[in-house]
mmCIF file of C-alpha atoms in Angstrom:
data_model
loop_
_atom_site.group_PDB
_atom_site.id
_atom_site.type_symbol
_atom_site.label_atom_id
_atom_site.label_comp_id
_atom_site.label_asym_id
_atom_site.label_seq_id
_atom_site.Cartn_x
_atom_site.Cartn_y
_atom_site.Cartn_z
ATOM 1 C CA MET A 160 68.794 -75.540 -17.058
ATOM 2 C CA HIS A 161 67.842 -79.507 -16.395
ATOM 3 C CA ALA A 162 67.424 -81.384 -19.304
ATOM 4 C CA PRO A 163 63.975 -82.207 -20.171
ATOM 5 C CA ALA A 164 62.065 -85.026 -18.550
ATOM 6 C CA PRO A 165 62.595 -88.131 -20.775
ATOM 7 C CA LYS A 166 59.951 -89.877 -22.552
ATOM 8 C CA PRO A 167 58.389 -92.812 -20.892
ATOM 9 C CA ASP A 168 58.722 -95.755 -23.644
ATOM 10 C CA ALA A 169 55.798 -96.989 -25.104
ATOM 11 C CA GLY A 170 54.898 -100.035 -22.705
ATOM 12 C CA LEU A 171 53.579 -103.457 -23.352
ATOM 13 C CA LEU A 172 50.195 -101.052 -22.024
ATOM 14 C CA ASP A 173 50.540 -99.416 -24.832
ATOM 15 C CA ASP A 174 50.221 -102.470 -27.569
ATOM 16 C CA LEU A 175 46.822 -103.289 -26.710
ATOM 17 C CA PRO A 176 44.470 -102.206 -29.588
ATOM 18 C CA GLY A 177 41.367 -99.653 -27.754
ATOM 19 C CA GLU A 178 40.936 -98.462 -24.191
ATOM 20 C CA LEU A 179 42.615 -99.397 -21.357
ATOM 21 C CA MET A 180 40.237 -99.817 -19.090
ATOM 22 C CA MET A 181 38.357 -101.046 -21.396
ATOM 23 C CA TRP A 182 40.372 -104.592 -21.097
ATOM 24 C CA VAL A 183 40.622 -103.765 -17.105
ATOM 25 C CA LEU A 184 36.647 -104.711 -17.558
ATOM 26 C CA ILE A 185 37.232 -107.374 -20.033
ATOM 27 C CA VAL A 186 40.010 -109.188 -17.918
ATOM 28 C CA SER A 187 37.845 -108.538 -14.691
ATOM 29 C CA GLU A 188 34.373 -109.770 -15.998
ATOM 30 C CA LEU A 189 36.398 -112.977 -17.147
ATOM 31 C CA LEU A 190 37.790 -113.233 -13.667
ATOM 32 C CA VAL A 191 34.419 -113.332 -12.096
ATOM 33 C CA PHE A 192 32.533 -115.184 -14.901
ATOM 34 C CA GLY A 193 36.133 -118.221 -14.715
ATOM 35 C CA ALA A 194 35.820 -117.620 -10.707
ATOM 36 C CA GLY A 195 32.201 -119.092 -10.822
ATOM 37 C CA LEU A 196 32.493 -121.788 -13.688
ATOM 38 C CA ALA A 197 35.482 -123.353 -11.255
ATOM 39 C CA ALA A 198 33.011 -123.193 -8.728
ATOM 40 C CA PHE A 199 30.490 -124.743 -10.585
ATOM 41 C CA LEU A 200 32.493 -127.414 -11.680
ATOM 42 C CA SER A 201 34.013 -128.010 -8.115
ATOM 43 C CA VAL A 202 30.615 -128.116 -6.437
ATOM 44 C CA ARG A 203 29.477 -130.818 -8.833
ATOM 45 C CA ILE A 204 32.778 -132.866 -7.579
ATOM 46 C CA SER A 205 30.536 -133.616 -4.571
ATOM 47 C CA ASP A 206 27.195 -135.232 -6.890
ATOM 48 C CA PRO A 207 28.251 -135.145 -10.692
ATOM 49 C CA ALA A 208 24.859 -137.368 -10.685
ATOM 50 C CA GLY A 209 22.384 -134.892 -9.265
ATOM 51 C CA PHE A 210 24.344 -132.058 -11.451
ATOM 52 C CA ALA A 211 24.304 -134.196 -15.515
ATOM 53 C CA ALA A 212 20.196 -135.056 -14.173
ATOM 54 C CA ALA A 213 19.272 -131.262 -13.726
ATOM 55 C CA ARG A 214 21.608 -130.728 -16.558
ATOM 56 C CA ALA A 215 19.257 -132.881 -18.517
ATOM 57 C CA ALA A 216 16.772 -130.444 -18.148
ATOM 58 C CA LEU A 217 18.013 -127.619 -19.997
ATOM 59 C CA ASP A 218 17.504 -127.331 -23.541
ATOM 60 C CA PRO A 219 21.224 -127.860 -25.649
ATOM 61 C CA ALA A 220 20.296 -127.340 -28.870
ATOM 62 C CA LEU A 221 18.275 -123.415 -28.195
ATOM 63 C CA ALA A 222 21.762 -122.092 -25.863
ATOM 64 C CA GLY A 223 23.791 -123.848 -29.406
ATOM 65 C CA ILE A 224 21.818 -121.532 -31.562
ATOM 66 C CA ASN A 225 21.824 -118.858 -28.621
ATOM 67 C CA THR A 226 26.493 -119.216 -29.667
ATOM 68 C CA VAL A 227 25.581 -118.895 -33.255
ATOM 69 C CA VAL A 228 23.558 -115.711 -33.007
ATOM 70 C CA LEU A 229 26.311 -114.265 -30.566
ATOM 71 C CA ILE A 230 29.016 -114.571 -32.860
ATOM 72 C CA THR A 231 27.495 -113.613 -35.662
ATOM 73 C CA SER A 232 26.114 -110.322 -33.942
ATOM 74 C CA GLY A 233 30.200 -110.029 -32.596
ATOM 75 C CA PHE A 234 30.789 -110.444 -36.125
ATOM 76 C CA LEU A 235 28.338 -107.504 -37.108
ATOM 77 C CA ALA A 236 30.099 -105.128 -33.888
ATOM 78 C CA ALA A 237 33.169 -105.736 -35.471
ATOM 79 C CA ARG A 238 32.783 -104.677 -39.300
ATOM 80 C CA SER A 239 30.996 -101.799 -37.909
ATOM 81 C CA LEU A 240 34.455 -100.188 -36.596
ATOM 82 C CA ASP A 241 36.130 -101.148 -39.972
ATOM 83 C CA LEU A 242 32.933 -99.237 -41.865
ATOM 84 C CA ARG A 243 33.112 -95.990 -39.598
ATOM 85 C CA LEU A 244 37.152 -96.488 -39.788
ATOM 86 C CA GLY A 245 35.858 -96.528 -43.838
ATOM 87 C CA LEU A 246 34.027 -93.532 -43.103
ATOM 88 C CA LYS A 247 30.659 -95.107 -43.792
ATOM 89 C CA ARG A 248 28.816 -94.066 -40.745
ATOM 90 C CA ALA A 249 25.785 -95.570 -41.868
ATOM 91 C CA ALA A 250 26.178 -98.339 -42.922
ATOM 92 C CA ALA A 251 28.612 -98.842 -39.596
ATOM 93 C CA ARG A 252 25.387 -97.371 -37.746
ATOM 94 C CA TRP A 253 23.696 -100.274 -40.059
ATOM 95 C CA HIS A 254 25.930 -103.378 -38.558
ATOM 96 C CA LEU A 255 25.543 -101.554 -34.953
ATOM 97 C CA ALA A 256 21.658 -102.018 -35.077
ATOM 98 C CA GLY A 257 22.257 -105.664 -36.168
ATOM 99 C CA ALA A 258 24.250 -106.610 -33.912
ATOM 100 C CA MET A 259 21.629 -105.351 -31.590
ATOM 101 C CA LEU A 260 18.944 -106.766 -32.581
ATOM 102 C CA LEU A 261 20.558 -110.260 -32.324
ATOM 103 C CA GLY A 262 21.717 -109.654 -28.875
ATOM 104 C CA ALA A 263 17.750 -108.545 -28.590
ATOM 105 C CA VAL A 264 17.422 -112.567 -30.063
ATOM 106 C CA PHE A 265 19.031 -113.870 -27.447
ATOM 107 C CA LEU A 266 17.238 -112.048 -25.063
ATOM 108 C CA ALA A 267 14.470 -113.527 -26.250
ATOM 109 C CA ILE A 268 15.383 -117.202 -26.522
ATOM 110 C CA LYS A 269 16.657 -116.822 -22.831
ATOM 111 C CA PHE A 270 13.592 -115.775 -21.605
ATOM 112 C CA GLN A 271 11.986 -118.642 -23.528
ATOM 113 C CA GLU A 272 14.191 -121.029 -21.479
ATOM 114 C CA TYR A 273 14.078 -119.310 -18.279
ATOM 115 C CA ALA A 274 10.063 -119.409 -18.894
ATOM 116 C CA ALA A 275 10.434 -122.754 -20.087
ATOM 117 C CA LYS A 276 12.542 -123.991 -16.519
ATOM 118 C CA ALA A 277 9.614 -122.000 -14.768
ATOM 119 C CA ALA A 278 6.976 -123.634 -16.373
ATOM 120 C CA GLU A 279 8.338 -126.863 -14.688
ATOM 121 C CA GLY A 280 9.047 -125.267 -11.517
ATOM 122 C CA ILE A 281 12.795 -125.368 -11.118
ATOM 123 C CA SER A 282 14.130 -122.393 -9.748
ATOM 124 C CA THR A 283 17.724 -121.540 -7.936
ATOM 125 C CA ASP A 284 16.214 -124.095 -4.854
ATOM 126 C CA THR A 285 16.201 -127.071 -7.121
ATOM 127 C CA HIS A 286 19.480 -127.798 -7.055
ATOM 128 C CA ALA A 287 23.053 -126.349 -6.843
ATOM 129 C CA PHE A 288 23.545 -127.148 -10.395
ATOM 130 C CA PHE A 289 19.936 -124.366 -11.218
ATOM 131 C CA THR A 290 21.792 -122.215 -8.678
ATOM 132 C CA PHE A 291 24.530 -121.658 -10.900
ATOM 133 C CA TYR A 292 23.062 -121.761 -13.658
ATOM 134 C CA TYR A 293 20.843 -118.969 -13.165
ATOM 135 C CA LEU A 294 23.159 -117.064 -11.227
ATOM 136 C CA LEU A 295 25.835 -117.803 -14.367
ATOM 137 C CA THR A 296 23.643 -117.355 -17.282
ATOM 138 C CA GLY A 297 21.488 -114.453 -15.752
ATOM 139 C CA PHE A 298 24.459 -112.265 -15.007
ATOM 140 C CA HIS A 299 25.680 -112.829 -18.689
ATOM 141 C CA ALA A 300 21.945 -111.904 -20.365
ATOM 142 C CA ALA A 301 22.264 -108.803 -17.777
ATOM 143 C CA HIS A 302 25.619 -107.413 -19.493
ATOM 144 C CA VAL A 303 24.270 -108.588 -22.590
ATOM 145 C CA VAL A 304 21.374 -105.844 -21.691
ATOM 146 C CA ALA A 305 24.115 -103.417 -20.600
ATOM 147 C CA GLY A 306 25.642 -104.020 -23.983
ATOM 148 C CA ILE A 307 22.830 -103.701 -26.551
ATOM 149 C CA VAL A 308 22.422 -100.210 -24.872
ATOM 150 C CA LEU A 309 26.111 -99.643 -25.098
ATOM 151 C CA LEU A 310 25.915 -100.331 -28.724
ATOM 152 C CA GLY A 311 22.876 -97.781 -28.538
ATOM 153 C CA LEU A 312 25.110 -94.722 -27.748
ATOM 154 C CA VAL A 313 27.782 -95.551 -29.385
ATOM 155 C CA ALA A 314 25.527 -96.275 -32.499
ATOM 156 C CA TRP A 315 24.251 -92.880 -31.679
ATOM 157 C CA LYS A 316 27.881 -90.641 -30.558
ATOM 158 C CA ASP A 317 29.678 -93.197 -33.252
ATOM 159 C CA ALA A 318 32.987 -91.463 -33.318
ATOM 160 C CA PRO A 319 35.535 -94.186 -34.329
ATOM 161 C CA ARG A 320 36.993 -94.841 -30.817
ATOM 162 C CA ASN A 321 33.857 -94.876 -28.958
ATOM 163 C CA ILE A 322 32.666 -97.867 -31.334
ATOM 164 C CA GLU A 323 35.988 -99.543 -31.009
ATOM 165 C CA ALA A 324 34.499 -99.322 -27.125
ATOM 166 C CA GLY A 325 31.820 -100.122 -27.123
ATOM 167 C CA ALA A 326 32.144 -103.132 -29.718
ATOM 168 C CA ALA A 327 35.144 -104.136 -27.294
ATOM 169 C CA PHE A 328 32.230 -104.591 -24.068
ATOM 170 C CA TRP A 329 30.248 -106.513 -26.836
ATOM 171 C CA HIS A 330 33.239 -108.899 -27.830
ATOM 172 C CA MET A 331 34.327 -109.529 -23.814
ATOM 173 C CA VAL A 332 30.057 -111.249 -23.218
ATOM 174 C CA ASP A 333 30.700 -112.910 -26.925
ATOM 175 C CA LEU A 334 34.189 -114.331 -25.687
ATOM 176 C CA VAL A 335 32.300 -115.021 -21.661
ATOM 177 C CA TRP A 336 29.868 -117.349 -23.810
ATOM 178 C CA VAL A 337 31.493 -119.334 -25.776
ATOM 179 C CA LEU A 338 33.097 -120.580 -22.321
ATOM 180 C CA LEU A 339 30.093 -120.478 -20.363
ATOM 181 C CA PHE A 340 27.980 -122.640 -23.004
ATOM 182 C CA PRO A 341 30.242 -125.968 -22.960
ATOM 183 C CA VAL A 342 30.823 -125.988 -19.157
ATOM 184 C CA ILE A 343 26.559 -125.667 -18.151
ATOM 185 C CA TYR A 344 25.100 -126.754 -20.786
ATOM 186 C CA VAL A 345 27.465 -129.577 -21.884
ATOM 187 C CA LEU A 346 29.482 -131.015 -18.924
ATOM 188 C CA GLY A 347 27.808 -129.729 -15.948
ATOM 189 C CA MET B 60 33.829 -110.239 -48.614
ATOM 190 C CA THR B 61 35.591 -114.006 -48.500
ATOM 191 C CA SER B 62 39.060 -112.233 -47.961
ATOM 192 C CA ASN B 63 37.378 -110.301 -45.053
ATOM 193 C CA PRO B 64 40.052 -111.135 -41.883
ATOM 194 C CA LEU B 65 36.343 -110.947 -39.632
ATOM 195 C CA PHE B 66 34.148 -112.880 -42.255
ATOM 196 C CA LEU B 67 36.751 -115.023 -41.965
ATOM 197 C CA ALA B 68 37.082 -115.322 -38.455
ATOM 198 C CA TRP B 69 33.082 -115.372 -38.008
ATOM 199 C CA LEU B 70 33.352 -118.622 -40.381
ATOM 200 C CA THR B 71 36.293 -120.386 -38.275
ATOM 201 C CA LEU B 72 33.558 -119.995 -35.576
ATOM 202 C CA MET B 73 30.971 -121.444 -37.375
ATOM 203 C CA SER B 74 32.837 -124.122 -38.271
ATOM 204 C CA LEU B 75 34.329 -125.068 -34.677
ATOM 205 C CA GLY B 76 30.707 -124.721 -33.110
ATOM 206 C CA ILE B 77 29.238 -127.458 -35.641
ATOM 207 C CA ALA B 78 32.666 -129.102 -34.165
ATOM 208 C CA ALA B 79 31.354 -128.457 -31.125
ATOM 209 C CA VAL B 80 27.651 -130.023 -32.028
ATOM 210 C CA LEU B 81 29.405 -133.339 -33.979
ATOM 211 C CA VAL B 82 30.930 -133.896 -30.424
ATOM 212 C CA THR B 83 28.502 -133.248 -28.165
ATOM 213 C CA ALA B 84 26.124 -135.419 -30.283
ATOM 214 C CA GLY B 85 28.604 -138.170 -30.770
ATOM 215 C CA GLY B 86 29.244 -138.484 -26.706
ATOM 216 C CA ALA B 87 30.181 -141.294 -24.408
ATOM 217 C CA GLU B 88 29.688 -143.591 -27.805
ATOM 218 C CA PHE B 89 32.762 -142.169 -28.469
ATOM 219 C CA PHE B 90 34.802 -140.555 -26.453
ATOM 220 C CA SER B 91 36.408 -140.941 -22.905
ATOM 221 C CA PRO B 92 34.679 -138.801 -20.470
ATOM 222 C CA VAL B 93 38.056 -136.862 -19.900
ATOM 223 C CA LEU B 94 38.726 -136.848 -24.412
ATOM 224 C CA PHE B 95 34.775 -135.354 -24.880
ATOM 225 C CA GLY B 96 35.795 -132.675 -21.881
ATOM 226 C CA GLY B 97 38.578 -131.952 -23.593
ATOM 227 C CA LEU B 98 37.766 -131.655 -27.277
ATOM 228 C CA LEU B 99 35.272 -129.037 -26.159
ATOM 229 C CA LEU B 100 37.059 -127.199 -24.132
ATOM 230 C CA LEU B 101 39.986 -126.789 -26.590
ATOM 231 C CA LEU B 102 36.752 -125.831 -29.125
ATOM 232 C CA ALA B 103 36.232 -122.761 -26.904
ATOM 233 C CA TRP B 104 39.507 -121.959 -26.424
ATOM 234 C CA ALA B 105 39.822 -122.262 -30.230
ATOM 235 C CA LYS B 106 36.846 -119.890 -30.867
ATOM 236 C CA ALA B 107 37.850 -117.263 -27.591
ATOM 237 C CA ARG B 108 41.323 -117.065 -29.078
ATOM 238 C CA ILE B 109 39.728 -115.997 -32.659
ATOM 239 C CA ILE B 110 37.330 -113.460 -30.633
ATOM 240 C CA LEU B 111 40.722 -111.994 -29.197
ATOM 241 C CA SER B 112 42.562 -112.267 -32.299
ATOM 242 C CA ARG B 113 39.849 -110.853 -34.786
ATOM 243 C CA TYR B 114 37.122 -109.198 -33.103
ATOM 244 C CA LEU B 115 39.150 -107.577 -30.282
ATOM 245 C CA GLY B 116 41.679 -106.721 -31.709
ATOM 246 C CA LEU B 117 44.825 -108.421 -30.721
ATOM 247 C CA TRP B 118 46.282 -109.972 -33.516
ATOM 248 C CA GLN B 119 47.761 -106.427 -33.560
ATOM 249 C CA ALA B 120 49.754 -106.992 -30.353
ATOM 250 C CA PRO B 121 50.959 -111.039 -30.317
ATOM 251 C CA GLY B 122 52.193 -110.684 -27.231
ATOM 252 C CA TRP B 123 49.191 -110.117 -25.467
ATOM 253 C CA LEU B 124 46.821 -112.235 -27.804
ATOM 254 C CA SER B 125 49.761 -115.237 -26.750
ATOM 255 C CA GLY B 126 49.502 -114.170 -22.943
ATOM 256 C CA PHE B 127 45.877 -114.618 -23.072
ATOM 257 C CA SER B 128 45.952 -117.546 -24.923
ATOM 258 C CA TRP B 129 47.536 -118.794 -22.379
ATOM 259 C CA VAL B 130 46.036 -117.766 -19.658
ATOM 260 C CA ILE B 131 42.864 -119.205 -21.115
ATOM 261 C CA GLY B 132 44.481 -122.397 -21.871
ATOM 262 C CA LEU B 133 45.062 -123.217 -18.676
ATOM 263 C CA PHE B 134 42.044 -122.368 -17.194
ATOM 264 C CA CYS B 135 40.631 -124.517 -19.789
ATOM 265 C CA VAL B 136 42.853 -127.009 -18.466
ATOM 266 C CA LEU B 137 41.601 -126.441 -14.445
ATOM 267 C CA LEU B 138 38.284 -126.830 -15.723
ATOM 268 C CA LEU B 139 38.509 -129.926 -17.328
ATOM 269 C CA CYS B 140 40.353 -131.228 -13.721
ATOM 270 C CA LEU B 141 37.754 -130.586 -11.834
ATOM 271 C CA TYR B 142 35.089 -132.055 -14.483
ATOM 272 C CA ALA B 143 37.660 -135.573 -14.741
ATOM 273 C CA VAL B 144 37.972 -135.610 -11.104
ATOM 274 C CA ALA B 145 33.996 -135.200 -10.720
ATOM 275 C CA GLY B 146 34.262 -138.697 -12.905
ATOM 276 C CA LEU B 147 36.765 -140.248 -10.839
ATOM 277 C CA SER B 148 34.335 -139.848 -7.861
ATOM 278 C CA ARG B 149 31.288 -141.957 -9.148
#
């Protein structure tokens, strides 16, 4: 008789909360944005004065408000999982709706920022700073849109593991922003 | 609510945000460029760590939290070096 196959050890990966594939996504997104930020500051070395002049056209106050909006939105998304685990489905859904609403506020502020730049005739070709600015903040904004859709889906199909996955994506968007904001809007 | 770890995390994130605003407002008048960049990136790293720990739940996996914190910390050091090199080349 064959001995029963040994039960695989609970590996390091099993310690991660939530879905493993969501963590793979989080790490890959961090790598992409991280490479973008490193490239941004690398290019800045050749023209720090030009970058500083370009950065002066940005409005860090608006971006700062967006930081508050996104962090608060992340809190609501995280709280929704706790509420769902506590079997408070309606409250969990309201929190997810709040997170989505704040995500929409973030996008509205971002749109206003882009519109102001466009009105000043600033485009991706104006300066290398703005090429990175539009690329990185635009790519991040696209993730905010995807996150809002995802939060809507998990509010509908509100199994705890679904909410956990949706909220994890949202927190990744949050995480990227807290690193992107100081580099682009203050140090750039 | 005030003893809820998530609420405390949110409160800490807000406090770190206010600290970042103060550092930014102080700017070059109060800090050398490297210290200025270092403080802002330190605050960003602290915010990232709280998001990883409390929002993403890595407080349940201290080894992973430590690993992520180290990697993001080293990445912030890289960013600070790139920022500082530009200052030297002026």
